[in-house]
Amino acid sequence: MLVQDLREKILEGDLSELLHHSKDEDYATEVAKLLESLPRDYAVHTFLELTEEIQIKLFPHLDHVSQRSVVEDMPKQQIANILNNLESNDRVTFFDILDGVEITEYLNLLNDKNRLATYDLLGYPEKSVARLINTNFTTVRKEWTIGQATEHLRRFYTDTPAANVIFVVDNDGKLVDDIPIRRLVLNEHAKTISDIMDGFYVKLDIQDSIDNAIQKFKEYDRVAIPVTNSNNVVMGVVTIDDVIDEAEEKDTKEIQQFGGLESLDLPYVKTPFFTLIRKRAVWLIILFLSEMLTATAMGFFQNELDAALVLSLFVPLIISSGGNSGSQAATLIIRAMALNELTPKKWLYVMRREILSGLTLGLILGIIGFVRISIWQKLGWANYGMKGTGEYWYLTGLTVSLSLIGIVLWGTLSGSMIPMILKRLKIDPATSSAPFVATLVDVTGLIIYFSFAAIILSGTLLKSSDQSPLGISHVGAITMITLAMPPAKNINDIPYALNDSTVRVPLGTGVLQNWHLTQAAGFYQDEDYSLKLAEGWNYYDVILRHPQQNCMVVYPIGEAWKSVDFTHKEAARR
């Protein structure tokens, strides 16, 4: 029967099919998923209506939320029966989701043997192999015949995933070898266990991390690995199904962290809305505050932007290339360390490799960037030169190209070294998420970009303001000087500024003849012939515009102004 059909029958109150299918071990996972998809009340009611045998079989396959929901509405005796009949690793997994008071409460429901074993396993670190071991396993002695071992299995064999492998121990219970159960079946009963041993086995220490267990299962392609204590005595066995679950959970958390958010404790669809917001908001706020440094860096280079606005056109292109290269490097290094291909001890090898990679990738992007600027300039689609003449466009292209090389190199180094540093500090490298690396490279990339611009464009697009006089023009008998002050300039940089709201401009008879004031609402003229800015207006909102000329903020040079030294006034010529 299809799961969807089974779901509809459950909602109708018909549990016959569920009871039938739940007896199939392979179908237990699907039935558990089906129960999780039902409304909570339906799911709990349905589970409680099942037989105890089926409840024990289904309980380990339920997610943590469903397990808690079930036990909250279940009689104590029924809970005790389920917990005492679970495999040891499934029982420990359930206790892991409880708080301190609940752990004590449910431990008291266990029999003495299970309580002692569970209490002992809970004493190990949360991410240690001890949390995964199954204490139901089979051992034989090497001096036994295959016939004796087979009879022993008939009497004590427990049908669990761990039973696929049999462990050979000595008289003290110390591990000697492991043999697959098929080897018993394929050999003569008269042979001894030592005759079919190969002497090679893989084991885990009970203090080993789960990550180490995952790696060993990958390397040796085993379905079960024994776990021993410091004396090599077998304490239990870890099976592949439990390791796969842990590997999936680990990968999910790393992917979430790498995406720039706290890892979720529950599946996405079961995570409460405000919990989801909290876990996402923390990293967003951190990245937002970090990205503010980008605005600070751009403000520091405001003079360069004012003098050569063409530089601002390539800011998104430049910094995104650095961020992308950093994210690529971080992804490669984090994954390589997760697979134990790299360790922090290999940092010098990684650095040399990433320097070469960064230079090569930066050169490729730099060439593409220069070609793009050249084509757009030659076709007349854009002007990357100066004053409309385009005479310095090749310097703009050179600036962009060299900046790309430097920023991509810096991005690859940052993206590769940060995870290794965090690993050395015993911090999860996944926390050096791609957004974090990209933000770092954004800020430092601007410094690299404008530093190249200051060196290459100095004296051309970035002409010094010491060149004067600025914009001298003649209107009739009146000599005018045209100043276009950049918005970032302070009003006190303007000659004859009286205070922060008044620009002193002598307005003699005929001086403003044929000129008119635009945006007149922004200022007014008082009796001392000064242009006074209204509240809320900036000085650059004041515009004197001639009908035949495109002049901005025009000051007449009269007798009183001849002594003014314009060579040291900060103003950009337009």
XYZ file of C-alpha atoms in Angstrom:
574
model
C 0.000 0.000 0.000
C 1.216 3.511 -0.809
C 2.154 5.719 2.130
C -0.399 8.330 1.029
C -3.171 5.705 1.047
C -2.043 4.555 4.476
C -2.146 8.146 5.709
C -5.739 8.541 4.567
C -6.761 5.322 6.340
C -5.173 6.511 9.582
C -7.050 9.818 9.388
C -10.223 7.777 8.938
C -9.376 5.788 12.076
C -8.473 2.528 10.299
C -5.233 1.188 11.843
C -5.340 -2.323 10.409
C -2.968 -1.595 7.538
C -0.630 0.314 9.829
C -0.479 -2.616 12.229
C 0.266 -4.943 9.334
C 3.025 -2.858 7.738
C 4.665 -1.855 11.018
C 5.711 -5.460 11.560
C 8.101 -5.077 8.648
C 11.421 -3.679 9.938
C 12.228 -2.078 6.600
C 8.854 -0.325 6.567
C 9.237 1.119 10.076
C 11.025 4.230 8.834
C 8.284 5.033 6.324
C 5.572 4.509 8.935
C 7.445 6.785 11.356
C 7.658 9.515 8.704
C 3.951 9.093 8.053
C 3.149 9.596 11.747
C 5.353 12.700 11.835
C 3.390 14.183 8.928
C 0.082 13.877 10.787
C -1.288 16.580 13.092
C 0.216 16.143 16.560
C -2.963 14.883 18.236
C -3.607 12.358 15.454
C 0.001 11.136 15.549
C 0.100 10.672 19.325
C -3.315 8.998 19.417
C -2.349 6.639 16.589
C 0.950 5.690 18.234
C -0.751 4.941 21.561
C -3.230 2.659 19.788
C -0.454 0.457 18.419
C 0.740 -2.699 20.116
C 3.735 -2.461 22.440
C 5.861 -4.514 20.038
C 5.211 -2.076 17.203
C 5.723 0.942 19.476
C 9.180 -0.325 20.412
C 10.003 -0.855 16.735
C 8.759 2.581 15.624
C 9.972 4.740 18.516
C 13.663 4.964 17.443
C 12.602 6.108 13.959
C 10.581 9.083 15.218
C 12.249 12.483 15.297
C 12.994 14.163 18.613
C 9.880 16.331 18.588
C 7.611 13.351 17.997
C 9.351 11.258 20.659
C 8.784 13.938 23.279
C 5.154 14.370 22.228
C 4.518 10.646 22.554
C 6.042 10.179 26.019
C 4.247 13.251 27.382
C 0.874 11.534 26.863
C 1.941 7.982 27.682
C 1.536 6.170 31.033
C 4.771 5.713 33.008
C 4.670 1.928 32.802
C 4.280 2.017 29.040
C 7.221 4.430 28.744
C 9.318 2.124 30.906
C 8.536 -0.876 28.699
C 9.567 0.992 25.553
C 12.783 2.455 26.996
C 13.923 -0.834 28.533
C 13.473 -2.649 25.222
C 15.304 -0.110 23.061
C 18.821 -0.720 21.809
C 21.347 1.009 24.063
C 22.302 3.598 21.437
C 18.663 4.441 20.695
C 18.016 4.823 24.413
C 20.991 7.186 24.849
C 19.846 9.198 21.817
C 16.470 9.718 23.512
C 18.092 10.833 26.768
C 20.241 13.312 24.833
C 17.167 15.429 24.029
C 16.086 15.691 27.686
C 17.036 18.294 30.275
C 18.521 17.470 33.682
C 15.259 16.961 35.570
C 13.761 14.832 32.797
C 16.882 12.657 32.599
C 16.551 11.787 36.282
C 12.827 11.103 35.894
C 13.221 8.723 32.958
C 16.342 7.017 34.339
C 14.218 5.918 37.283
C 11.930 4.091 34.830
C 14.768 1.823 33.648
C 15.713 -1.490 35.190
C 18.977 -1.671 37.108
C 21.037 -3.022 34.209
C 19.825 -0.465 31.660
C 19.965 2.389 34.168
C 23.604 1.698 34.998
C 24.595 1.269 31.333
C 22.731 4.412 30.245
C 24.109 6.489 33.106
C 27.622 5.332 32.240
C 27.269 6.176 28.534
C 25.778 9.609 29.271
C 28.939 10.399 31.208
C 30.996 10.455 28.013
C 31.315 13.629 25.878
C 28.285 14.424 23.744
C 30.086 13.906 20.433
C 31.986 10.776 21.456
C 31.548 7.285 20.041
C 30.147 6.148 23.398
C 26.858 7.880 22.563
C 26.416 5.588 19.539
C 27.451 2.167 20.796
C 25.081 -0.752 20.847
C 25.794 -3.075 23.765
C 23.955 -5.994 22.115
C 26.739 -7.839 20.317
C 28.015 -11.399 19.984
C 31.468 -12.696 20.927
C 33.175 -16.069 20.428
C 36.519 -17.587 21.443
C 39.215 -18.375 18.917
C 39.677 -21.938 20.194
C 36.044 -22.809 19.571
C 35.034 -24.813 16.550
C 32.651 -23.306 14.039
C 30.059 -25.820 15.239
C 30.391 -24.582 18.833
C 30.232 -20.963 17.708
C 27.124 -21.656 15.629
C 25.376 -23.298 18.578
C 26.341 -20.336 20.748
C 24.786 -17.972 18.208
C 21.557 -19.979 18.141
C 21.201 -19.541 21.884
C 22.341 -15.935 22.329
C 22.011 -14.322 18.892
C 20.096 -11.027 18.907
C 18.738 -9.825 15.585
C 20.287 -6.360 15.368
C 22.370 -4.571 12.709
C 25.390 -5.286 14.895
C 24.866 -9.042 14.539
C 26.297 -9.089 11.011
C 29.775 -9.197 12.532
C 31.031 -11.524 15.276
C 33.893 -10.480 17.543
C 36.593 -12.858 18.665
C 37.826 -12.225 22.208
C 40.215 -13.895 24.637
C 39.442 -15.069 28.161
C 39.624 -11.473 29.457
C 37.168 -10.159 26.886
C 39.887 -8.366 24.915
C 39.400 -8.017 21.182
C 41.398 -10.426 19.024
C 39.643 -10.223 15.647
C 36.301 -9.700 13.962
C 34.748 -12.020 11.391
C 31.634 -11.615 9.229
C 28.895 -14.094 10.027
C 28.954 -15.418 6.442
C 32.407 -16.845 7.106
C 30.886 -19.232 9.651
C 28.295 -20.406 7.154
C 30.783 -21.018 4.347
C 33.271 -23.129 6.342
C 33.242 -26.658 7.793
C 31.912 -27.055 11.326
C 35.060 -28.920 12.370
C 37.306 -25.926 11.746
C 38.199 -23.680 14.649
C 37.575 -19.947 14.764
C 41.326 -19.343 14.642
C 41.414 -21.194 11.293
C 39.132 -18.638 9.644
C 40.602 -15.530 11.293
C 42.609 -13.134 9.134
C 44.107 -11.137 12.013
C 42.985 -7.808 10.587
C 40.318 -5.768 12.304
C 39.275 -2.153 12.728
C 38.237 -0.749 16.085
C 37.248 2.496 17.750
C 38.169 3.728 21.200
C 35.223 4.641 23.386
C 36.692 8.144 23.758
C 36.973 8.670 19.993
C 34.910 11.396 18.379
C 31.967 10.685 16.121
C 33.886 12.401 13.310
C 36.614 9.789 13.699
C 34.009 7.026 13.504
C 32.546 8.498 10.318
C 35.994 8.611 8.763
C 36.781 4.978 9.629
C 33.527 3.719 8.158
C 34.361 5.580 4.953
C 37.914 4.258 4.811
C 37.259 0.587 5.593
C 33.754 0.112 4.175
C 32.492 -1.696 7.290
C 28.893 -2.205 8.425
C 29.883 -2.497 12.097
C 33.007 -1.557 14.068
C 33.739 -2.674 17.650
C 34.362 -0.110 20.377
C 36.921 -0.884 23.084
C 38.137 0.775 26.258
C 41.737 1.600 27.105
C 42.377 -2.087 27.961
C 41.094 -3.262 24.555
C 38.022 -4.845 26.150
C 34.992 -4.758 23.845
C 32.384 -2.325 25.210
C 29.978 -2.343 22.290
C 29.641 -1.863 18.577
C 28.807 1.051 16.279
C 26.769 0.277 13.169
C 26.689 2.013 9.810
C 23.060 3.137 10.085
C 23.784 5.230 13.180
C 26.912 6.702 11.617
C 25.012 7.705 8.476
C 22.490 9.593 10.618
C 25.289 11.418 12.429
C 27.086 12.222 9.172
C 23.894 13.661 7.704
C 23.310 15.801 10.796
C 26.917 17.009 10.752
C 26.802 17.918 7.058
C 23.485 19.732 7.529
C 24.900 21.866 10.339
C 28.034 22.689 8.345
C 26.007 23.716 5.307
C 23.783 25.945 7.445
C 26.758 27.545 9.181
C 28.552 28.026 5.891
C 25.474 29.828 4.587
C 25.774 32.374 7.369
C 23.332 31.250 10.084
C 23.291 29.254 13.284
C 22.618 25.574 12.739
C 19.051 24.448 13.395
C 18.400 21.938 16.165
C 15.230 20.680 14.462
C 14.193 20.111 10.841
C 13.286 23.325 9.016
C 9.562 22.534 8.857
C 9.448 21.836 12.611
C 11.526 24.825 13.729
C 9.353 27.502 15.415
C 9.126 30.778 13.492
C 10.804 32.990 16.098
C 13.551 30.425 16.659
C 14.244 30.518 12.928
C 14.326 34.331 12.996
C 16.692 34.381 15.977
C 19.144 31.956 14.422
C 19.152 33.824 11.112
C 19.183 37.331 12.580
C 22.333 36.895 14.664
C 24.601 36.299 11.681
C 22.765 38.831 9.535
C 23.382 41.513 12.162
C 27.039 40.553 12.483
C 27.526 40.636 8.717
C 25.561 43.885 8.412
C 27.718 45.612 11.018
C 30.833 44.247 9.344
C 29.645 45.464 5.956
C 29.342 48.966 7.421
C 33.118 49.070 7.296
C 32.736 49.087 3.515
C 30.945 52.432 3.708
C 33.649 53.688 6.067
C 36.348 52.632 3.619
C 34.568 54.346 0.721
C 34.237 57.520 2.791
C 37.971 57.458 3.401
C 38.533 57.513 -0.366
C 35.839 60.115 -1.073
C 38.351 62.545 -2.585
C 39.352 59.988 -5.200
C 35.716 59.250 -6.025
C 34.927 62.960 -6.339
C 37.871 63.561 -8.631
C 37.301 60.491 -10.805
C 33.721 59.282 -10.627
C 34.590 56.546 -13.113
C 36.185 54.636 -10.223
C 32.795 54.096 -8.604
C 31.535 52.230 -11.685
C 33.847 49.298 -10.981
C 33.476 49.037 -7.189
C 30.776 46.288 -7.330
C 32.749 44.370 -9.956
C 36.000 44.559 -8.008
C 34.790 43.615 -4.537
C 32.413 40.878 -5.729
C 35.285 39.159 -7.550
C 37.316 39.126 -4.349
C 34.378 37.832 -2.318
C 33.643 35.101 -4.835
C 37.244 33.913 -4.919
C 37.344 33.870 -1.118
C 34.133 31.859 -0.910
C 35.491 29.340 -3.415
C 38.706 28.874 -1.457
C 36.875 28.574 1.873
C 34.532 25.934 0.445
C 37.408 23.839 -0.914
C 39.502 24.015 2.262
C 36.640 23.348 4.689
C 35.530 20.317 2.709
C 39.097 19.024 2.401
C 39.550 19.281 6.174
C 36.195 17.576 6.774
C 37.463 14.634 4.695
C 40.819 14.682 6.532
C 42.609 15.510 3.289
C 44.126 18.579 4.961
C 45.235 19.502 8.468
C 46.422 22.865 9.857
C 49.982 21.521 9.675
C 49.779 21.778 5.873
C 49.096 25.528 5.942
C 52.304 26.388 4.073
C 51.428 23.980 1.256
C 47.941 25.480 1.046
C 49.304 29.036 1.079
C 51.724 28.383 -1.790
C 49.013 26.670 -3.803
C 46.460 29.439 -3.207
C 48.938 32.219 -4.003
C 49.543 30.632 -7.392
C 45.805 30.036 -7.868
C 44.939 33.591 -6.834
C 47.474 35.141 -9.187
C 46.309 32.989 -12.098
C 42.606 33.612 -11.511
C 43.208 37.312 -10.915
C 45.195 37.580 -14.143
C 42.373 35.906 -16.081
C 39.766 38.292 -14.652
C 42.106 41.268 -15.062
C 42.566 40.561 -18.771
C 38.812 40.162 -19.236
C 38.213 43.435 -17.390
C 40.741 45.368 -19.500
C 39.326 43.958 -22.743
C 35.817 44.924 -21.678
C 36.855 48.510 -20.899
C 38.721 48.742 -24.218
C 35.754 47.524 -26.272
C 33.244 49.814 -24.561
C 35.612 52.787 -24.978
C 36.360 52.142 -28.656
C 32.705 51.586 -29.546
C 31.739 54.792 -27.780
C 29.408 53.036 -25.352
C 31.217 54.549 -22.370
C 33.886 57.093 -21.556
C 36.447 55.908 -19.031
C 38.820 58.825 -19.611
C 38.961 62.432 -18.398
C 36.862 65.470 -19.184
C 35.106 63.789 -22.050
C 38.343 63.381 -24.007
C 38.877 59.723 -23.090
C 42.635 60.233 -23.114
C 43.235 58.236 -19.938
C 40.890 55.293 -20.412
C 43.776 52.842 -20.624
C 44.904 53.919 -17.144
C 41.427 53.159 -15.847
C 41.649 49.727 -17.456
C 45.084 49.142 -15.939
C 43.804 50.145 -12.503
C 40.894 47.720 -12.732
C 43.089 44.885 -14.024
C 45.780 45.196 -11.362
C 43.146 45.631 -8.654
C 41.447 42.417 -9.742
C 44.730 40.529 -9.510
C 45.421 41.888 -6.030
C 41.903 41.420 -4.678
C 41.401 37.910 -6.073
C 44.785 36.930 -4.622
C 43.789 38.369 -1.248
C 40.398 36.651 -1.440
C 41.865 33.199 -2.073
C 44.395 33.625 0.731
C 41.748 34.793 3.208
C 39.300 32.077 2.241
C 41.909 29.344 2.610
C 43.777 30.518 5.708
C 40.841 31.535 7.944
C 39.374 27.988 8.140
C 42.811 26.549 8.934
C 43.388 29.113 11.687
C 39.983 28.345 13.207
C 40.718 24.614 13.031
C 44.015 25.207 14.844
C 42.105 27.117 17.542
C 39.682 24.153 17.819
C 36.805 26.195 16.390
C 34.494 24.712 13.768
C 35.890 25.913 10.399
C 32.357 26.060 9.003
C 31.830 29.214 11.070
C 34.142 30.996 8.650
C 31.166 31.031 6.352
C 31.281 32.287 2.810
C 29.363 35.488 3.721
C 31.896 36.245 6.463
C 34.841 35.787 4.119
C 33.084 37.843 1.439
C 32.459 40.686 3.900
C 36.092 40.712 4.976
C 37.290 40.817 1.385
C 34.784 43.578 0.517
C 36.317 45.956 3.047
C 39.956 45.162 2.376
C 39.294 44.985 -1.364
C 38.289 48.648 -1.444
C 41.594 49.592 0.153
C 43.487 47.597 -2.474
C 41.423 49.089 -5.320
C 41.787 52.726 -4.321
C 45.447 52.276 -3.456
C 46.116 51.136 -7.026
C 43.985 54.030 -8.291
C 45.941 56.566 -6.236
C 49.229 55.272 -7.640
C 48.243 54.819 -11.300
C 45.849 57.758 -11.773
C 47.759 60.350 -9.768
C 48.367 63.442 -11.910
C 45.816 62.404 -14.533
C 42.289 61.559 -13.467
C 43.300 62.315 -9.882
C 44.829 65.738 -10.483
C 46.006 67.575 -7.423
C 43.842 70.463 -6.254
C 46.973 72.639 -6.100
C 46.534 73.473 -9.798
C 44.911 76.919 -10.073
C 43.234 79.181 -10.871
C 40.151 76.998 -11.236
C 37.671 77.508 -14.047
C 38.465 81.132 -14.898
C 35.872 82.540 -17.297
C 34.741 85.998 -18.433
C 31.215 87.337 -18.609
C 31.343 90.785 -20.104
C 33.712 92.851 -18.014
C 33.362 90.598 -15.009
C 35.894 87.873 -14.322
C 34.302 84.782 -12.762
C 35.801 81.731 -11.065
C 33.726 78.562 -11.262
C 34.003 76.179 -8.327
C 32.174 72.871 -8.128
C 32.553 71.744 -4.555
C 32.179 67.992 -3.917
C 29.375 67.114 -1.487
C 31.832 65.728 1.067
C 33.572 69.123 1.426
C 32.855 71.261 4.445
C 31.347 74.669 3.895
C 34.360 76.174 5.627
C 36.465 75.122 2.622
C 34.673 77.791 0.558
C 36.409 81.191 0.403
C 34.757 83.890 2.460
C 32.563 81.487 4.405
C 31.311 83.376 7.448
C 29.840 80.401 9.297
C 28.224 77.065 8.644
C 25.156 78.595 7.004
C 26.387 81.692 5.200
C 28.475 81.993 2.037
C 29.907 85.481 1.653
C 29.414 86.629 -1.944
C 29.769 90.384 -2.725
C 26.711 91.318 -4.797
C 27.556 94.680 -6.356
C 25.451 96.397 -8.971
C 25.486 94.417 -12.183
C 27.515 91.577 -10.759
C 24.622 89.131 -11.120
C 23.312 90.675 -14.306
C 22.228 87.901 -16.742
C 22.567 85.324 -13.951
C 19.768 83.710 -12.028
C 19.643 81.649 -8.852
C 18.202 78.161 -9.184
C 16.631 76.192 -6.347
C 15.777 79.551 -4.881
C 13.715 77.990 -2.130
C 16.915 76.747 -0.622
C 18.405 80.096 0.288
C 17.675 83.778 0.509
C 19.579 87.066 0.271
C 19.937 89.228 3.344
C 20.885 92.869 3.668
C 24.660 92.356 3.894
C 24.707 90.905 0.397
C 25.427 87.327 1.467
C 23.695 84.199 0.262
C 22.270 82.592 3.341
C 21.303 78.906 3.323
C 17.919 77.998 4.711
C 17.724 75.393 7.462
C 18.115 71.852 6.196
C 19.907 72.877 2.997
C 23.570 72.177 2.207
C 25.819 74.684 0.510
C 26.025 72.571 -2.640
C 22.279 73.016 -3.115
C 22.970 76.678 -3.967
C 23.439 77.047 -7.697
C 24.193 80.148 -9.767
C 23.501 79.247 -13.353
C 24.117 81.341 -16.496
C 21.654 80.940 -19.388
C 24.444 80.348 -21.924
C 26.930 78.546 -19.705
C 26.834 75.491 -17.476
C 28.456 77.019 -14.414
C 27.887 75.849 -10.871
C 28.481 77.885 -7.704
C 29.975 80.950 -9.325
C 31.944 83.539 -7.402
C 32.830 86.936 -8.943
C 36.442 88.053 -8.575
C 36.354 91.686 -7.625
C 39.047 93.933 -6.213
C 38.514 92.523 -2.749
C 39.078 88.964 -3.960
C 42.335 89.425 -5.808
C 44.333 88.535 -2.723
C 42.506 85.229 -2.181
C 44.836 82.270 -2.729
C 42.750 79.662 -4.559
C 45.680 77.303 -5.028
C 45.188 75.722 -1.619
C 41.411 75.611 -1.541
C 40.002 72.090 -1.751
C 37.779 72.101 -4.786
C 37.351 69.798 -7.738
C 37.424 71.314 -11.199
C 34.597 70.319 -13.520
